Amino acid sequence: MRRLNKKKALNFVKELDAFPKVPESYVETTASGGTVSVLAFTAMALLAFFEFFVYRDTWMKYEYEVDKDFTSKLRINIDITVAMRCQFVGADVLDLAETMVASDGLQYEPVVFDLSPQQRIWHRTLLLIQDRLREEHSLQDVLFKNVMKGAPTALPPREDDPTQPLNSCRIHGHLYVNKVAGNFHITVGKAIPHPRGHAHLAALVSHETYNFSHRIDHLSFGEEIPGILNPLDGTEKVSADHNQMFQYFITIVPTKLQTYKLSADTHQYSVTERERVINHAAGSHGVSGIFMKYDISSLMVKVTEQHMPLWQFLVRLCGIIGGIFSTTGMLHGLIGFCVDVVCCRFKLGVYKPKTMSVFDGHLNSLTPLLSENTEH
């Protein structure tokens, strides 16, 4: 009686099994099935490996909004070398409101204009990078993500003692100006205040000494961030005439940079340039020098580094595994069906007819006997 109850209980448990057992014929091992399984697991491993690198990667998201900060000061970072003696040139800023900004933050350092061999190599490399940035704008994202650990963009110091006279002037430092359009310029003579603007003491400088050949080692606006290249970094111009004007028209875009390594308020800018010889007799009027006219955009760009969330990575991983399982299963079944049809049509493989010898006492004949798999 106890055995009977136990047997009934086992049968009842089997009836409650929500997962019916698979017939033995469904789990038969075949060479083709094993090959498909190996290929499927290999594809899953490779795709999961590549997906992990996609998960680790980050990208930059750009958003635009109106710049509402109009009370703060704009910082201008300058490092320019002019092929004239320091006592002959002066640099200052005059904004749209005719306000002359004091250039106390700038330093005048006598240097040699020609670069040393190592500096020339550095300068050529910088120009090559600038050319690539103009062609491939997506490289700017790489610079944003690698700030603070990139190579310094400032001109390295000379590795040798110059034998040439120090007949050039390196003007470097920073200025704080109002957030309005303005004009930063380097021209002959030191600047002096004037009731109607400003003037430069150029009367004591001979025209024969004018030479506004220059090299812009660095020019940026806002907070200075190591590793970021600006459009004018590395620009070098050689004057073909004593009375020559170089003009740069700059549009500044306020930028908020938010990465996993840095959070900063800086500025990007675009620039167009023009140069011409001053010849009053030919109608080309103006003042010899270097003029950088800048204007500030009313739009602000927010650049944020983003990362794929973990849940999205797991969903994509499940999609890869499930998709490969389903696809390989369907392909295996379709290929097996096609092989069966071809083999059956041309009597190949298991569908090939078998032959045996029959002796009737008078004649030996070969009578084909169909296999059990052949349809009658």
XYZ file of C-alpha atoms in Angstrom:
376
model
C 0.000 0.000 0.000
C 2.841 2.344 0.870
C 4.595 1.534 -2.449
C 1.428 2.245 -4.389
C 1.052 5.674 -2.771
C 4.660 6.482 -3.505
C 4.219 5.504 -7.150
C 1.128 7.687 -7.453
C 2.998 10.622 -5.925
C 5.834 10.269 -8.432
C 3.394 10.134 -11.361
C 1.634 13.222 -10.002
C 4.919 15.152 -9.799
C 5.777 14.177 -13.397
C 2.393 15.445 -14.559
C 3.097 18.792 -12.862
C 6.463 19.194 -14.669
C 6.207 22.427 -16.679
C 9.220 21.533 -18.826
C 8.522 18.397 -20.828
C 11.475 16.152 -21.556
C 13.045 16.331 -25.017
C 12.926 13.099 -27.006
C 16.218 11.308 -27.485
C 16.075 11.842 -31.254
C 16.175 15.615 -30.711
C 19.523 15.570 -28.952
C 21.345 13.355 -31.417
C 24.919 14.596 -31.931
C 26.057 15.201 -35.508
C 29.219 16.570 -37.100
C 27.340 19.416 -38.787
C 25.629 20.373 -35.539
C 28.955 20.417 -33.709
C 30.522 22.574 -36.414
C 27.651 25.039 -36.267
C 27.902 25.181 -32.467
C 31.647 25.914 -32.603
C 31.107 28.659 -35.190
C 28.249 30.145 -33.174
C 30.213 30.261 -29.922
C 33.229 31.735 -31.745
C 31.083 34.479 -33.288
C 29.483 35.213 -29.923
C 32.871 35.487 -28.222
C 34.254 37.829 -30.902
C 31.190 40.082 -30.981
C 31.033 40.218 -27.178
C 34.735 41.132 -27.097
C 34.256 43.980 -29.603
C 31.107 45.114 -27.822
C 33.082 45.474 -24.612
C 35.417 47.936 -26.343
C 32.393 49.864 -27.599
C 31.123 49.968 -24.013
C 34.449 51.328 -22.780
C 34.551 54.051 -25.442
C 33.032 57.499 -24.928
C 31.734 60.157 -27.277
C 31.193 63.904 -27.164
C 27.696 65.357 -27.140
C 27.213 68.916 -28.429
C 24.403 71.136 -27.193
C 23.699 74.776 -28.034
C 22.081 77.498 -25.975
C 22.123 81.273 -25.627
C 25.078 82.633 -23.670
C 23.582 84.545 -20.739
C 26.879 85.506 -19.141
C 27.616 89.049 -20.271
C 29.200 90.494 -17.131
C 32.333 88.389 -16.823
C 35.693 89.238 -18.354
C 37.207 87.464 -21.332
C 40.760 86.216 -20.973
C 43.081 86.384 -24.000
C 46.167 84.148 -23.901
C 48.924 85.373 -26.216
C 52.319 84.095 -27.333
C 53.497 85.859 -30.508
C 56.997 86.495 -31.821
C 57.492 89.562 -34.062
C 60.642 90.155 -36.114
C 61.257 93.622 -34.609
C 63.035 94.836 -31.518
C 60.921 95.104 -28.393
C 61.480 98.854 -28.015
C 59.964 99.435 -31.462
C 56.623 97.609 -31.047
C 53.633 97.842 -28.743
C 50.570 95.646 -28.155
C 47.205 96.617 -26.719
C 43.453 96.050 -27.045
C 40.770 98.530 -28.045
C 37.210 97.233 -27.657
C 34.006 98.331 -29.358
C 33.273 100.860 -26.627
C 36.596 102.597 -27.418
C 37.972 101.336 -24.121
C 41.713 100.797 -24.135
C 42.722 97.755 -22.105
C 45.996 97.998 -20.216
C 48.593 95.511 -21.421
C 50.226 95.040 -18.017
C 49.802 91.270 -18.284
C 52.013 91.063 -21.368
C 55.775 90.527 -21.273
C 58.241 91.626 -23.959
C 61.174 89.246 -24.302
C 64.045 89.757 -26.808
C 64.579 86.547 -28.787
C 65.907 85.219 -32.077
C 63.149 84.848 -34.683
C 64.657 81.777 -36.369
C 63.871 78.509 -34.623
C 66.436 75.972 -33.537
C 66.466 72.560 -35.317
C 64.432 70.880 -32.581
C 61.974 73.761 -32.431
C 61.599 73.657 -36.209
C 60.725 69.939 -36.042
C 58.149 70.685 -33.352
C 56.710 73.517 -35.476
C 56.387 71.328 -38.584
C 54.662 68.619 -36.560
C 52.223 71.181 -35.209
C 51.403 72.379 -38.738
C 50.785 68.788 -39.879
C 48.370 68.259 -36.987
C 46.596 71.513 -37.843
C 46.167 70.372 -41.447
C 44.655 67.089 -40.293
C 42.288 68.915 -37.951
C 41.015 71.041 -40.843
C 40.329 67.907 -42.894
C 39.064 65.613 -40.114
C 36.876 67.602 -37.729
C 36.150 64.512 -35.626
C 39.751 64.627 -34.371
C 38.705 67.544 -32.185
C 36.696 65.069 -30.072
C 39.873 63.073 -29.503
C 41.626 66.227 -28.255
C 38.725 67.008 -25.917
C 38.807 63.500 -24.418
C 42.584 63.560 -23.935
C 42.975 66.987 -22.358
C 45.424 67.364 -19.482
C 47.454 64.379 -20.672
C 48.259 65.499 -24.224
C 51.577 66.931 -25.309
C 52.095 70.593 -24.401
C 51.251 72.943 -27.260
C 53.678 75.705 -26.197
C 56.901 76.170 -28.120
C 59.677 74.210 -26.354
C 62.731 76.185 -25.187
C 65.832 76.360 -27.341
C 68.320 73.563 -26.829
C 71.259 75.716 -27.963
C 72.664 79.169 -27.268
C 71.834 81.506 -30.162
C 74.767 83.195 -31.857
C 72.568 85.653 -33.743
C 71.596 89.019 -32.227
C 68.303 89.207 -30.327
C 66.550 91.311 -32.960
C 63.010 89.964 -32.435
C 60.436 90.312 -29.676
C 58.348 87.611 -28.065
C 55.120 89.063 -26.649
C 53.467 86.609 -24.282
C 51.077 86.629 -21.345
C 47.356 87.235 -20.935
C 44.825 90.069 -20.883
C 41.332 90.443 -19.419
C 38.912 92.315 -21.662
C 35.185 93.048 -21.720
C 32.946 90.505 -23.450
C 32.367 92.766 -26.446
C 33.945 92.934 -29.872
C 37.445 94.357 -29.894
C 40.734 94.676 -31.697
C 44.009 93.315 -30.381
C 46.874 94.729 -32.388
C 50.649 94.901 -32.487
C 52.070 97.887 -34.323
C 54.995 100.290 -34.323
C 55.598 102.298 -31.138
C 54.324 102.028 -27.602
C 50.670 102.806 -26.988
C 49.700 105.990 -25.145
C 46.214 106.965 -23.923
C 44.318 109.552 -25.930
C 41.007 111.368 -25.257
C 39.590 110.097 -28.551
C 40.997 106.614 -28.373
C 44.680 105.845 -28.308
C 47.856 106.414 -30.308
C 51.263 104.850 -30.815
C 54.592 106.661 -30.687
C 55.825 105.644 -34.118
C 57.476 108.878 -35.222
C 60.889 107.916 -33.834
C 61.000 104.546 -35.638
C 62.423 104.422 -39.163
C 60.285 102.823 -41.883
C 63.295 100.764 -42.917
C 63.117 98.865 -39.626
C 59.475 97.847 -40.119
C 59.212 94.078 -40.316
C 55.988 92.475 -39.156
C 56.971 88.930 -39.988
C 55.543 86.982 -37.076
C 54.866 83.562 -35.651
C 51.826 82.817 -33.488
C 52.904 80.080 -31.101
C 49.672 80.284 -29.125
C 46.456 82.295 -29.172
C 43.423 81.243 -27.164
C 40.493 82.738 -25.316
C 39.178 81.799 -21.905
C 40.710 79.272 -19.559
C 43.917 77.831 -20.964
C 43.684 74.045 -21.235
C 46.794 71.926 -21.923
C 46.463 69.607 -24.907
C 43.960 71.725 -26.851
C 45.051 73.098 -30.223
C 43.676 76.395 -31.506
C 43.288 77.395 -35.178
C 46.097 79.982 -35.146
C 48.636 77.948 -33.163
C 51.749 77.518 -35.283
C 50.837 80.193 -37.853
C 53.919 81.830 -39.361
C 53.863 84.810 -41.742
C 56.812 86.434 -43.511
C 56.454 90.046 -44.564
C 57.292 90.835 -48.167
C 57.325 94.602 -47.637
C 58.191 96.989 -44.821
C 54.700 98.511 -44.808
C 52.494 95.442 -44.580
C 49.286 94.822 -42.661
C 48.219 91.383 -41.398
C 44.573 91.060 -40.385
C 42.856 88.189 -38.580
C 39.058 88.199 -38.225
C 38.111 85.960 -35.312
C 34.684 84.722 -34.182
C 34.754 83.467 -30.585
C 32.279 80.826 -29.385
C 31.897 80.355 -25.593
C 32.311 76.683 -24.733
C 31.604 74.661 -21.601
C 33.711 71.519 -21.601
C 32.650 68.655 -19.340
C 34.693 65.448 -19.550
C 35.572 62.697 -17.086
C 38.943 64.372 -16.542
C 38.105 68.066 -16.666
C 35.381 70.653 -16.294
C 36.224 74.077 -17.725
C 34.752 77.223 -19.250
C 36.759 78.004 -22.337
C 36.249 79.400 -25.825
C 36.672 78.048 -29.332
C 37.092 80.285 -32.327
C 37.151 80.343 -36.105
C 39.335 82.705 -38.106
C 39.792 84.192 -41.554
C 42.888 86.136 -42.502
C 43.976 88.817 -44.936
C 47.236 90.581 -45.658
C 48.060 93.552 -47.872
C 50.797 96.096 -48.487
C 50.136 99.653 -47.295
C 50.577 102.007 -50.239
C 48.796 105.325 -49.879
C 49.657 106.355 -53.459
C 47.857 103.268 -54.778
C 44.856 103.759 -52.506
C 45.758 101.006 -50.023
C 45.455 102.895 -46.755
C 45.971 101.698 -43.228
C 48.638 101.133 -40.596
C 51.393 98.573 -40.760
C 51.093 95.892 -38.087
C 49.255 92.797 -36.899
C 45.532 93.256 -36.205
C 43.276 90.642 -34.641
C 39.660 91.748 -34.741
C 37.472 89.502 -32.642
C 33.740 89.203 -32.077
C 31.875 87.038 -29.577
C 29.026 84.749 -30.605
C 25.756 84.937 -28.696
C 25.464 81.134 -28.705
C 27.269 78.894 -26.257
C 28.339 75.324 -26.966
C 28.163 72.670 -24.239
C 30.487 69.743 -24.937
C 29.821 66.766 -22.670
C 31.601 63.422 -22.675
C 29.098 60.570 -22.471
C 29.393 56.854 -21.820
C 27.162 53.875 -22.636
C 25.205 52.852 -19.493
C 25.700 49.359 -18.096
C 22.096 48.274 -18.690
C 22.356 49.151 -22.373
C 25.578 47.143 -22.663
C 23.865 44.105 -21.088
C 20.846 44.439 -23.390
C 23.103 44.612 -26.451
C 25.055 41.608 -25.182
C 21.849 39.561 -24.758
C 20.772 40.617 -28.232
C 24.050 39.372 -29.692
C 23.817 35.981 -27.961
C 20.122 35.423 -28.746
C 20.480 36.654 -32.310
C 23.378 34.335 -33.080
C 21.579 31.345 -31.535
C 18.440 31.984 -33.594
C 20.287 32.770 -36.815
C 22.610 29.758 -36.676
C 19.681 27.464 -35.836
C 17.675 28.673 -38.821
C 20.676 28.504 -41.142
C 21.543 24.993 -39.970
C 17.989 23.793 -40.548
C 17.767 25.457 -43.972
C 21.099 24.080 -45.136
C 20.197 20.586 -43.854
C 16.879 20.710 -45.710
C 18.583 21.783 -48.940
C 21.176 19.011 -48.602
C 18.422 16.419 -48.069
C 16.551 17.622 -51.162
C 19.677 17.502 -53.345
C 20.757 14.080 -52.037
C 17.268 12.661 -52.535
C 17.051 14.071 -56.062
C 20.420 12.703 -57.206
C 20.404 9.527 -55.041
C 23.389 10.561 -52.928
C 24.487 9.637 -49.439
C 21.886 7.711 -47.473
C 19.557 7.893 -50.470
C 21.935 5.918 -52.721
C 20.378 2.525 -53.793
C 22.009 -0.665 -52.454
C 22.792 -3.709 -54.769
C 23.080 -7.472 -53.999
C 23.744 -10.681 -56.078
C 20.886 -13.193 -56.662
C 21.644 -16.755 -58.041
C 18.660 -18.554 -59.626
C 20.574 -21.671 -60.810
C 20.830 -20.562 -64.451
C 21.765 -16.860 -64.352
C 23.579 -14.444 -62.083
C 21.872 -11.065 -62.086
C 22.258 -7.922 -60.073
C 18.900 -6.858 -58.765
C 18.747 -3.406 -57.190
C 17.126 -3.337 -53.816
C 15.914 0.023 -52.567
C 17.006 1.045 -49.168
C 14.521 1.512 -46.433
C 14.770 5.258 -46.815
C 13.672 5.138 -50.497
C 10.081 6.063 -51.119
C 7.960 3.405 -52.964
